[in-house]
PDB file of N, CA and C in Angstrom:
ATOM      1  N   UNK Y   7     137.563 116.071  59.177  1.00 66.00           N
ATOM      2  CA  UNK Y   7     137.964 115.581  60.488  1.00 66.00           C
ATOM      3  C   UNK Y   7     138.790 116.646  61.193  1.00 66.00           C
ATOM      4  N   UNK Y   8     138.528 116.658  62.352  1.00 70.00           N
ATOM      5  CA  UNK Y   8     139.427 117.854  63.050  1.00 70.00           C
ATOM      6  C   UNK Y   8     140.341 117.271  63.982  1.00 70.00           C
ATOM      7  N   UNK Y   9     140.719 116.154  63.646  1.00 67.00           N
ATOM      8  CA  UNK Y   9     142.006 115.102  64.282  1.00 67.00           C
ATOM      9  C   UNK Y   9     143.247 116.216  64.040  1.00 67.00           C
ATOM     10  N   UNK Y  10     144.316 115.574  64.739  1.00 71.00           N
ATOM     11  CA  UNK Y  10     145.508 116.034  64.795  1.00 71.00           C
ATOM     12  C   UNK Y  10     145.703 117.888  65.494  1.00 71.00           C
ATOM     13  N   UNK Y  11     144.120 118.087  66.018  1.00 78.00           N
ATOM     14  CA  UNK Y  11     144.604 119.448  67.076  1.00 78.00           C
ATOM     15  C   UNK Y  11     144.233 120.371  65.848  1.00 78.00           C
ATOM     16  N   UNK Y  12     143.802 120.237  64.948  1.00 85.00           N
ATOM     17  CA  UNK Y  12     143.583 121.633  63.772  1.00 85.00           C
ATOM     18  C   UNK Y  12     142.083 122.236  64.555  1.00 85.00           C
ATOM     19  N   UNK Y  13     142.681 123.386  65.042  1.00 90.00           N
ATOM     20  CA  UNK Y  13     141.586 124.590  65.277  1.00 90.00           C
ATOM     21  C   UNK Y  13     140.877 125.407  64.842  1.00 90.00           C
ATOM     22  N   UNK Y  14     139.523 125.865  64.907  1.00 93.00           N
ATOM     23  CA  UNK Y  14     138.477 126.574  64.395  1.00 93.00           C
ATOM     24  C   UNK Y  14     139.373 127.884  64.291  1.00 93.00           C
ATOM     25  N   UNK Y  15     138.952 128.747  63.105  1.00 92.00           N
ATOM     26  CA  UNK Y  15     139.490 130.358  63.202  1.00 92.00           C
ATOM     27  C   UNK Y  15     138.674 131.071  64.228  1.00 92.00           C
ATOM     28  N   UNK Y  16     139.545 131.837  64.780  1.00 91.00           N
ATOM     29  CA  UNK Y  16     138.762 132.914  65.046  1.00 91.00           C
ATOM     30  C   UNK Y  16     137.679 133.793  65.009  1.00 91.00           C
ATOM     31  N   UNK Y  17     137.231 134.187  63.666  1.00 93.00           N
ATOM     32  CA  UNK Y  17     136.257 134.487  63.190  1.00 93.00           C
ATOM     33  C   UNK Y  17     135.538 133.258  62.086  1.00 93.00           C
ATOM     34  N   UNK Y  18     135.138 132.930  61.735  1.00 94.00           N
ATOM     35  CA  UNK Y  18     134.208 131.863  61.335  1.00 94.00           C
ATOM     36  C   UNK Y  18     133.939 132.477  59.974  1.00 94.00           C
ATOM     37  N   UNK Y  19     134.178 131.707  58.326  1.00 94.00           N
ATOM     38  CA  UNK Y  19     133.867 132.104  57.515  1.00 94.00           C
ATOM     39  C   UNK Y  19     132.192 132.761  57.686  1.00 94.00           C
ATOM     40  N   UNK Y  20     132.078 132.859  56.897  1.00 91.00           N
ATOM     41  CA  UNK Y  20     130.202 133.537  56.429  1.00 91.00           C
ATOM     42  C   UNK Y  20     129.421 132.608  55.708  1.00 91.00           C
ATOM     43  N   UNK Y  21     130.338 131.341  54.787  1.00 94.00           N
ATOM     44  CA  UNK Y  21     129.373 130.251  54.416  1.00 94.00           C
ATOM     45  C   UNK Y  21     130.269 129.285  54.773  1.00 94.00           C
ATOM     46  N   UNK Y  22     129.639 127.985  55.946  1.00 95.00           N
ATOM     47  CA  UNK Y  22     129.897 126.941  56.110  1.00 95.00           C
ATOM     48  C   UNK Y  22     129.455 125.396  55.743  1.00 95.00           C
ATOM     49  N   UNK Y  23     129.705 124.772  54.770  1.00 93.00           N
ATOM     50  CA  UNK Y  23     129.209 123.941  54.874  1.00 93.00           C
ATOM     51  C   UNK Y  23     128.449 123.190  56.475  1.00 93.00           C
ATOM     52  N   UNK Y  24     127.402 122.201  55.391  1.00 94.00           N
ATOM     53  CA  UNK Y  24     127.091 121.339  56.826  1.00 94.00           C
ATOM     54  C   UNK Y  24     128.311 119.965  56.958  1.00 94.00           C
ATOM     55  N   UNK Y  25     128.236 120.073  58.425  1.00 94.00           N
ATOM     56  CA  UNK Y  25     129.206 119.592  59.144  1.00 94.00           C
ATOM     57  C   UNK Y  25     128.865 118.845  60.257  1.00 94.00           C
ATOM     58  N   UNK Y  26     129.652 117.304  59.996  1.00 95.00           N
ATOM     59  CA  UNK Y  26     128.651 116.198  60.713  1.00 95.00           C
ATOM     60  C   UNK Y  26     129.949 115.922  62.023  1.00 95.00           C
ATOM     61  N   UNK Y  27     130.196 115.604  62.997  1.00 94.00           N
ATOM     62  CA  UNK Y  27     131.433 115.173  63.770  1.00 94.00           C
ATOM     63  C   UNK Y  27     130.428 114.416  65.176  1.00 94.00           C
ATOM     64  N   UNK Y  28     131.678 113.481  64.823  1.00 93.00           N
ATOM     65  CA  UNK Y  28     131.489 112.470  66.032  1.00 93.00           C
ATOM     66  C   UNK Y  28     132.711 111.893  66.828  1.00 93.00           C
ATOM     67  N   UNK Y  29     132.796 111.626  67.940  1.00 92.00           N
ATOM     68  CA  UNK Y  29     133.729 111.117  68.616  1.00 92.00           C
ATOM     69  C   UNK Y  29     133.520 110.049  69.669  1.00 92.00           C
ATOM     70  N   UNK Y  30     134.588 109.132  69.471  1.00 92.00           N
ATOM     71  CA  UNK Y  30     134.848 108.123  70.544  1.00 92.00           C
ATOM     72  C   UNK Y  30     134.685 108.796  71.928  1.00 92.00           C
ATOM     73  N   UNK Y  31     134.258 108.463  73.127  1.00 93.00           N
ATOM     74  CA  UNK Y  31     134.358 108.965  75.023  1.00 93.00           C
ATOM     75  C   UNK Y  31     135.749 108.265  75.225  1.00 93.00           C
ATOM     76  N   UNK Y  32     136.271 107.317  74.201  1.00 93.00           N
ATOM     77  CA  UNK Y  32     137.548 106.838  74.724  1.00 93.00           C
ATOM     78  C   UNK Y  32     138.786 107.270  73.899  1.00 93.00           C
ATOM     79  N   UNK Y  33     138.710 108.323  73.209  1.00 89.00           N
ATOM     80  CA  UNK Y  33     139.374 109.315  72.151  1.00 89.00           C
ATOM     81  C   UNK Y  33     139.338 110.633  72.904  1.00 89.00           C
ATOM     82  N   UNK Y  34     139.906 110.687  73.888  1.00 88.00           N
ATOM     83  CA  UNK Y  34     140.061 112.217  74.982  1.00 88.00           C
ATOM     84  C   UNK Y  34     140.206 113.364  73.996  1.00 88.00           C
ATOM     85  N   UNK Y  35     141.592 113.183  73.128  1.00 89.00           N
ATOM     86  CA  UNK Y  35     142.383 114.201  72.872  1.00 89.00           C
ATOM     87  C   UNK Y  35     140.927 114.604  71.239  1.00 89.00           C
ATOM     88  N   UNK Y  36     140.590 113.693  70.780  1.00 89.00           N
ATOM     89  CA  UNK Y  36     140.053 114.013  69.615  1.00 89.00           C
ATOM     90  C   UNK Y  36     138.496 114.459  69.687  1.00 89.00           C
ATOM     91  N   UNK Y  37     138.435 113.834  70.684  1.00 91.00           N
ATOM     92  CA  UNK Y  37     136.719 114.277  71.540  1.00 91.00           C
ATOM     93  C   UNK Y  37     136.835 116.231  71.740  1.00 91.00           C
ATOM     94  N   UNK Y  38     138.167 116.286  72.248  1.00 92.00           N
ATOM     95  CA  UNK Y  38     138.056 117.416  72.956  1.00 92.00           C
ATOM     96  C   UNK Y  38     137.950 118.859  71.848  1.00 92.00           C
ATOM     97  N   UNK Y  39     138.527 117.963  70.557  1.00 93.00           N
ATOM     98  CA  UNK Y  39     138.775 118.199  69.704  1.00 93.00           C
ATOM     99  C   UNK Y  39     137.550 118.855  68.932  1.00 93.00           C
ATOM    100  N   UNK Y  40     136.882 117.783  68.506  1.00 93.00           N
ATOM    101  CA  UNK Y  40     135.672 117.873  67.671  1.00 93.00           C
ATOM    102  C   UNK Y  40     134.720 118.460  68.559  1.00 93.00           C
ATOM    103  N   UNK Y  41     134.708 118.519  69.620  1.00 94.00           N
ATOM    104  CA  UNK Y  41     133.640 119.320  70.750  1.00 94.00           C
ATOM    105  C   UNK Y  41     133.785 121.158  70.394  1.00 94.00           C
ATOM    106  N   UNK Y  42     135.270 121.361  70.637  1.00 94.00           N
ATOM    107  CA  UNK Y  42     135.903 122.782  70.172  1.00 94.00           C
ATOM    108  C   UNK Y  42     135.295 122.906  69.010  1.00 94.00           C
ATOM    109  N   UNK Y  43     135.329 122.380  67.772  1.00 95.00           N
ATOM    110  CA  UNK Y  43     134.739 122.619  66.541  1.00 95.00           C
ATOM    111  C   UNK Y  43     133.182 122.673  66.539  1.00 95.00           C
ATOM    112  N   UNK Y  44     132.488 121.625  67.085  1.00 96.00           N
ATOM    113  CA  UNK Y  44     131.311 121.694  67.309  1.00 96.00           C
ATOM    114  C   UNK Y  44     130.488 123.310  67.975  1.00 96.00           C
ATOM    115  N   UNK Y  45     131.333 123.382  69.003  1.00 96.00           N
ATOM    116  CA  UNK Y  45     130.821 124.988  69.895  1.00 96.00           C
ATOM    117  C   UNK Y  45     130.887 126.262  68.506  1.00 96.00           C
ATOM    118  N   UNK Y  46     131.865 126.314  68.105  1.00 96.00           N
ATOM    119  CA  UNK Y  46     132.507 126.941  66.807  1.00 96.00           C
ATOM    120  C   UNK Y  46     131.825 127.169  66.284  1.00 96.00           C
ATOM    121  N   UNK Y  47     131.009 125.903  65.390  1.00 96.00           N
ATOM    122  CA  UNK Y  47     130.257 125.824  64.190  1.00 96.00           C
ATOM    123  C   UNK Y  47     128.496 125.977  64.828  1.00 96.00           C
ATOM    124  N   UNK Y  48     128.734 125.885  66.220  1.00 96.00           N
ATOM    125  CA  UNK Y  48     127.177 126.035  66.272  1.00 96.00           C
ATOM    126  C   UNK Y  48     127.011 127.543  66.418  1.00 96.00           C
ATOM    127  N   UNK Y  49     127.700 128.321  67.204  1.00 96.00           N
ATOM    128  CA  UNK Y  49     127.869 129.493  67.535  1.00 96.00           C
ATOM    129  C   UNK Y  49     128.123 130.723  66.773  1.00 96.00           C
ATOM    130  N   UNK Y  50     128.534 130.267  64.998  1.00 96.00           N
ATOM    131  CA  UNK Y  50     128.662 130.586  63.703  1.00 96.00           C
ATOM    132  C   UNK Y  50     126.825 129.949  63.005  1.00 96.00           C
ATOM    133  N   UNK Y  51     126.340 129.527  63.471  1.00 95.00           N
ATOM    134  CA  UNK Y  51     124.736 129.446  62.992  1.00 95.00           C
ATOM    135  C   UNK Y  51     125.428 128.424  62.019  1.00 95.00           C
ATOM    136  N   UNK Y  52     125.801 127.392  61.832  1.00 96.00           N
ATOM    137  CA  UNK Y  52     126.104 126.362  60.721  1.00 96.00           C
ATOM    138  C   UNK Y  52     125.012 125.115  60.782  1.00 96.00           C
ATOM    139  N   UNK Y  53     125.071 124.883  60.244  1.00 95.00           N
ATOM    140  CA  UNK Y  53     124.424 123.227  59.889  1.00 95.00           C
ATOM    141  C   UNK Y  53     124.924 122.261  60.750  1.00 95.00           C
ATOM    142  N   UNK Y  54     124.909 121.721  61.653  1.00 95.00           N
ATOM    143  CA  UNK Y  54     125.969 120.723  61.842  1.00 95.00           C
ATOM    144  C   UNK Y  54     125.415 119.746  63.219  1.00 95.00           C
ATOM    145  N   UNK Y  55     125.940 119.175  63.129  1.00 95.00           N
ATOM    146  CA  UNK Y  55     125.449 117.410  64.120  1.00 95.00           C
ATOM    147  C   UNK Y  55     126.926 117.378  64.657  1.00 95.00           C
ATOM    148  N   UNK Y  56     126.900 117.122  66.339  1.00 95.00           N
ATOM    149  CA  UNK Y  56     127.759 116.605  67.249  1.00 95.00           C
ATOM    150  C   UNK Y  56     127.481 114.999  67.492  1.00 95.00           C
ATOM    151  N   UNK Y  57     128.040 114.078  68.001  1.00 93.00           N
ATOM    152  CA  UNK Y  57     127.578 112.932  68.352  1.00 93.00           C
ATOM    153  C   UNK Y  57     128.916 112.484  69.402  1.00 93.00           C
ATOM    154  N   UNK Y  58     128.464 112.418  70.476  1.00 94.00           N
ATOM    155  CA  UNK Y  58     129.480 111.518  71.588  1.00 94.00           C
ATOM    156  C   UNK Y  58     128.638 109.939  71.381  1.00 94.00           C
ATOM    157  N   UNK Y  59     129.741 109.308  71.490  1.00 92.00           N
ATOM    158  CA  UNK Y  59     129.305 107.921  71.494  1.00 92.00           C
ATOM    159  C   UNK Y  59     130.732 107.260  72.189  1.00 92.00           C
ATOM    160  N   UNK Y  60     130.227 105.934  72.824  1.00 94.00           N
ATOM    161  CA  UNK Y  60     131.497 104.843  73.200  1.00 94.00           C
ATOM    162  C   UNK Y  60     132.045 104.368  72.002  1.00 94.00           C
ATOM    163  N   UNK Y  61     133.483 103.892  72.368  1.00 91.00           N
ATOM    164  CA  UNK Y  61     134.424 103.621  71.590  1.00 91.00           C
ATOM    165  C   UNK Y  61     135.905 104.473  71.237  1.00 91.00           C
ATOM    166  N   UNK Y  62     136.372 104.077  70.334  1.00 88.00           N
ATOM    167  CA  UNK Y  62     137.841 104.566  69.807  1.00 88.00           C
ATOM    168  C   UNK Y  62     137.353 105.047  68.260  1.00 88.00           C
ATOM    169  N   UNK Y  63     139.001 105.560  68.149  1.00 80.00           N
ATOM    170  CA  UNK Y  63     139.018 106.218  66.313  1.00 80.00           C
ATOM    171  C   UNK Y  63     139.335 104.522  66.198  1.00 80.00           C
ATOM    172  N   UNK Y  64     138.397 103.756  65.219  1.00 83.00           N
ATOM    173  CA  UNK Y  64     139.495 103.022  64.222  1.00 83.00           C
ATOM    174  C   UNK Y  64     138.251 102.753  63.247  1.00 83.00           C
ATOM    175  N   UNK Y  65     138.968 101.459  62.206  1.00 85.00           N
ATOM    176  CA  UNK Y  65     137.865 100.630  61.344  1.00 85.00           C
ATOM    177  C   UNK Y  65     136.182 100.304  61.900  1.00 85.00           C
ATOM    178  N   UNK Y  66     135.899  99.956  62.843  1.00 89.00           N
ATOM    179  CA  UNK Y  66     134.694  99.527  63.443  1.00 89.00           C
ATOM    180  C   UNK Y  66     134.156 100.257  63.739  1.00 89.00           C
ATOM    181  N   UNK Y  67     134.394 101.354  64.582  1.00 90.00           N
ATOM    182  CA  UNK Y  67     134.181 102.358  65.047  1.00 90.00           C
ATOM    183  C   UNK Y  67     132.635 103.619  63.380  1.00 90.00           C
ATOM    184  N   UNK Y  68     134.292 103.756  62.534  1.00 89.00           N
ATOM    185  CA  UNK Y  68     133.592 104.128  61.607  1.00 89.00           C
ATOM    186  C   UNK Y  68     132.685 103.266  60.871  1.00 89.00           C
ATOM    187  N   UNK Y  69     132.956 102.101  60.904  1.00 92.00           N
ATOM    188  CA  UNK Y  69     132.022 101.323  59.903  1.00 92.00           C
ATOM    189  C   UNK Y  69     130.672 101.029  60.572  1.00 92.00           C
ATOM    190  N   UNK Y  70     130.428 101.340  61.925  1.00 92.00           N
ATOM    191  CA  UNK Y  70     129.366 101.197  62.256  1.00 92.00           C
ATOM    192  C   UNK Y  70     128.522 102.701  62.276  1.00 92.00           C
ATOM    193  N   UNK Y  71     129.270 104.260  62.292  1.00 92.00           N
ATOM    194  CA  UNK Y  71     128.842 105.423  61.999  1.00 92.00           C
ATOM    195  C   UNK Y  71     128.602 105.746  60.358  1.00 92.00           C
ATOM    196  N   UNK Y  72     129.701 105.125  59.560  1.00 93.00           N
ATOM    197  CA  UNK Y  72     129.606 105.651  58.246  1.00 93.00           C
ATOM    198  C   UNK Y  72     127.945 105.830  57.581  1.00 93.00           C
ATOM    199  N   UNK Y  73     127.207 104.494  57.793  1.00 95.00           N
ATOM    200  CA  UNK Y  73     125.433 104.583  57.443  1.00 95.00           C
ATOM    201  C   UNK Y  73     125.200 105.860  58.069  1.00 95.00           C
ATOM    202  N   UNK Y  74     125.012 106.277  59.523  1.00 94.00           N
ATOM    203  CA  UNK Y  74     124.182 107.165  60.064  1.00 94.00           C
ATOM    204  C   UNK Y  74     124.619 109.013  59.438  1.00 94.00           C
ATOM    205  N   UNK Y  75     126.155 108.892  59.393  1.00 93.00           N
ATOM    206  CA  UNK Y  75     126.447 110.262  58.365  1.00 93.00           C
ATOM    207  C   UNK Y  75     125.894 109.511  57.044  1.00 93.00           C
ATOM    208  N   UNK Y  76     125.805 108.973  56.164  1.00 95.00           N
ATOM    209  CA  UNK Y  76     125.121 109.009  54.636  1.00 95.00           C
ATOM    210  C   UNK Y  76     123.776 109.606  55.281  1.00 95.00           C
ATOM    211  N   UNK Y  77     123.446 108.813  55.983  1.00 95.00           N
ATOM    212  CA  UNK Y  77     121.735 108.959  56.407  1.00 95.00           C
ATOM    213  C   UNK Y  77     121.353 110.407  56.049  1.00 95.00           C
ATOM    214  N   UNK Y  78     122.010 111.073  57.286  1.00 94.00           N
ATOM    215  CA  UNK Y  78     121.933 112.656  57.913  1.00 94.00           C
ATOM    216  C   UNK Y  78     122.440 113.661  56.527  1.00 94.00           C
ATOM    217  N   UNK Y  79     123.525 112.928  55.935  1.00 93.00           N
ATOM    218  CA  UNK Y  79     123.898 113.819  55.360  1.00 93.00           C
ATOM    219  C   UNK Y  79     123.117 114.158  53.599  1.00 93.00           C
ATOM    220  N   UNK Y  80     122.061 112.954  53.328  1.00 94.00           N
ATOM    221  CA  UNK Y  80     121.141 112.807  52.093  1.00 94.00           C
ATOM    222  C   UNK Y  80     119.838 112.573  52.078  1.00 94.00           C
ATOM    223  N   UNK Y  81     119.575 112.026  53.789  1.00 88.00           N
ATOM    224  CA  UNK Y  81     118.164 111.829  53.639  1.00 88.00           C
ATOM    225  C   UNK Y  81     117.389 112.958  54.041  1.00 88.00           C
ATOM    226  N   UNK Y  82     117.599 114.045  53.728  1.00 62.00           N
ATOM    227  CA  UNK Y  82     116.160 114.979  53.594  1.00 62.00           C
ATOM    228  C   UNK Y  82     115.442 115.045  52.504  1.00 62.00           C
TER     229      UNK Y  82
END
């Protein structure tokens, strides 16, 4: 999770895991957040899935995403 403002380095390791991030449209600060990481990790050639969707960070939120990361992240 890239909550709490933790920023991409500068230079971008050389092996990244794949990397799934999603954010609430009603989560400004954490949207803006995981978007920064997203540009990062795409722009470093990584593996990785963005997802904007409605809603907030909480319980529901994730419990209705948690299936679609298992999905993405095992079903190949």
């Amino acid at each position: 999770s890239p909550g709490g403002g933790y920023k991409p380095p500068e230079v971008m390791p050389s092996s990244i895991p794949r990397t799934y991030l999603v954010a609430g449209s009603e989560e400004v600060f954490f949207l803006e957040n995981a978007t920064r990481w997203a540009i990062a990790l795409r722009d470093a050639g990584a593996d990785m899935l963005m997802t904007e969707r409605p809603g907030t960070h909480g319980g529901a939120f994730w419990g209705e995403e948690f299936p679609l990361m298992v999905a993405w992240a095992f079903g190949r």
